[in-house]
């Protein structure tokens, strides 16, 4: 066989091997997921809110530079400085850890 | 604290099936709220517990019942050492166990035991005697949450895909969000135990603890705020990705904050722990004591899984090779069918590679969380 034929043969073999590896990995994952792993359905936002997300900005197909405008407008903690009453157990834990 | 039967002075243990305290000697039963606490005033803020220390992993095992057999519910070490009697802050509420020990063992057996890849010795250990009920401390909070996201997604244009960018900023108010109040459980594990339904919650009464272990909240307020922020982000991110009409949508960058409203509620939530060792490694499988939800990853027969994977790989390779050989035959219908099979297998193989390897990696990560020594080392990834 000429050199190019050997190369083509090697490429075909590599593709077959990669394809078989891919399908094997997928089947093994499905087997482990079904038989050994449980509880991977996380809770949903709707479990804890009636109204859902209230979007204050929702822009599609923006230029990459829009990221800086987004974080300039909404990149600051809006709750900074708010004070709340803290339960005694948490106060005690903070004291034990030397936070207070 | 009333823990003895009025009729025979026998020990009272809470039975999740009847939701009552039952005497282990004469079988009399009492509703926890009907048992008078003679030191109610003294106990209004605190309640007494017996604290044991596990010399192996350092965990504190807390029980209000001195007769509960004491081994570490976290790592399975059978020799925990009594440390002290301690006064603990009284939680605001408790969700009593609804699932009995036998039911919890049955749920695990049903999920794990009838399959060929779990080692026999692990199956043999899954008996009710090896399960321990523990009340895990949670903080139930109302929170405001804001997140700003920069996302990217792919849109088909002709035969190729174009990447577009999207911006989202939004707010959400959450009610009754449970946040794990214990350092010892990783947030990844406690997150997967949800939901807990607060309709079953009762005012805290230490009589509910009889027959079970408990733990106290050891996190700080800043830990709680950070955990709430991370918890909200996980759920919010899933929704915000759905709001973008594109394929393969990912959050490229995000910032988020949570504000916990006044007076988080300190609750005890019921969890069954099934701890065992296999090949020198500890494992902890959890069952939500209210809903029966199982969380954890069982060890599997590594050799069997490898043998299965190699056999499948060789079979697939042979199948593709045979189909290719058939495809190279000229001038018959079989050749074109074989060529379609080759193309389909190649396309399928390439398409499934990422899903397969990512899935295996996720299962392996879950396995590491189940191995409780990892659980201890696991640093809670909290942002805020």
Short mmCIF file of C-alpha atoms in Angstrom, two decimals, chain A:
data_model
loop_
_atom_site.label_atom_id
_atom_site.label_comp_id
_atom_site.label_asym_id
_atom_site.label_seq_id
_atom_site.Cartn_x
_atom_site.Cartn_y
_atom_site.Cartn_z
CA UNK A 1 0.00 0.00 0.00
CA UNK A 2 1.25 3.49 -0.69
CA UNK A 3 1.96 5.82 2.26
CA UNK A 4 -1.30 7.76 1.91
CA UNK A 5 -3.28 4.52 2.09
CA UNK A 6 -1.55 3.58 5.34
CA UNK A 7 -2.37 7.02 6.68
CA UNK A 8 -6.02 6.71 5.67
CA UNK A 9 -6.15 3.26 7.28
CA UNK A 10 -4.70 4.65 10.51
CA UNK A 11 -7.19 7.54 10.52
CA UNK A 12 -10.11 5.12 10.02
CA UNK A 13 -8.88 2.92 12.87
CA UNK A 14 -8.46 5.95 15.15
CA UNK A 15 -11.99 7.12 14.33
CA UNK A 16 -13.42 3.65 15.02
CA UNK A 17 -11.57 3.43 18.33
CA UNK A 18 -12.65 6.91 19.44
CA UNK A 19 -16.22 6.21 18.46
CA UNK A 20 -16.26 2.89 20.38
CA UNK A 21 -14.69 4.61 23.41
CA UNK A 22 -17.39 7.30 23.30
CA UNK A 23 -20.28 4.84 23.17
CA UNK A 24 -18.66 2.66 25.85
CA UNK A 25 -18.19 5.67 28.17
CA UNK A 26 -21.81 6.66 27.69
CA UNK A 27 -23.16 3.17 28.41
CA UNK A 28 -20.91 2.78 31.50
CA UNK A 29 -22.10 6.18 32.78
CA UNK A 30 -25.73 5.12 32.32
CA UNK A 31 -25.10 1.83 34.14
CA UNK A 32 -23.41 3.56 37.10
CA UNK A 33 -26.05 6.28 37.19
CA UNK A 34 -28.87 3.75 37.26
CA UNK A 35 -27.40 1.18 39.62
CA UNK A 36 -25.07 3.04 41.99
CA UNK A 37 -25.85 6.76 42.12
CA UNK A 38 -29.02 8.29 43.58
CA UNK A 39 -30.56 11.57 44.60
CA UNK A 40 -29.25 13.82 41.89
CA UNK A 41 -32.43 15.76 41.23
CA UNK A 42 -31.77 19.12 42.86
CA UNK A 43 -34.54 21.33 44.29
CA UNK A 44 -36.09 23.92 41.98
CA UNK A 45 -36.50 27.65 42.43
CA UNK A 46 -40.28 27.28 42.11
CA UNK A 47 -40.28 25.16 45.28
CA UNK A 48 -39.44 28.29 47.25
CA UNK A 49 -40.93 31.20 45.34
CA UNK A 50 -44.39 32.03 44.06
CA UNK A 51 -43.43 34.77 41.64
CA UNK A 52 -40.32 33.41 39.92
CA UNK A 53 -37.47 35.61 38.72
CA UNK A 54 -38.20 39.31 38.26
CA UNK A 55 -35.80 40.28 35.44
CA UNK A 56 -34.51 43.84 35.56
CA UNK A 57 -32.25 43.32 32.55
CA UNK A 58 -32.71 40.82 29.74
CA UNK A 59 -30.78 41.54 26.55
CA UNK A 60 -30.16 39.00 23.77
CA UNK A 61 -27.33 38.78 21.25
CA UNK A 62 -25.24 41.53 22.79
CA UNK A 63 -21.59 42.23 21.92
CA UNK A 64 -19.02 40.64 24.29
CA UNK A 65 -18.14 44.08 25.67
CA UNK A 66 -21.66 44.30 27.16
CA UNK A 67 -20.39 42.18 30.03
CA UNK A 68 -18.62 45.24 31.45
CA UNK A 69 -21.77 47.36 31.18
CA UNK A 70 -23.76 44.60 32.90
CA UNK A 71 -21.41 44.38 35.85
CA UNK A 72 -21.01 48.17 36.01
CA UNK A 73 -24.79 48.45 36.40
CA UNK A 74 -25.49 45.38 38.54
CA UNK A 75 -22.13 44.37 39.96
CA UNK A 76 -22.59 45.92 43.41
CA UNK A 77 -24.14 44.17 46.41
CA UNK A 78 -27.57 45.80 46.67
CA UNK A 79 -28.01 44.58 50.24
CA UNK A 80 -24.79 46.08 51.59
CA UNK A 81 -25.30 47.73 54.95
CA UNK A 82 -28.61 46.08 55.78
CA UNK A 83 -28.80 44.98 59.41
CA UNK A 84 -30.83 42.05 60.69
CA UNK A 85 -31.44 40.40 64.02
CA UNK A 86 -29.24 37.31 64.41
CA UNK A 87 -30.40 34.22 66.39
CA UNK A 88 -28.47 33.51 69.59
CA UNK A 89 -27.12 30.17 68.34
CA UNK A 90 -25.44 31.90 65.39
CA UNK A 91 -24.11 34.67 67.63
CA UNK A 92 -22.61 32.01 69.92
CA UNK A 93 -21.03 30.18 66.97
CA UNK A 94 -19.50 33.41 65.67
CA UNK A 95 -18.12 34.12 69.15
CA UNK A 96 -16.64 30.58 69.33
CA UNK A 97 -14.93 31.13 65.99
CA UNK A 98 -13.65 34.53 67.06
CA UNK A 99 -15.63 36.44 64.46
CA UNK A 100 -17.18 38.78 66.99
#
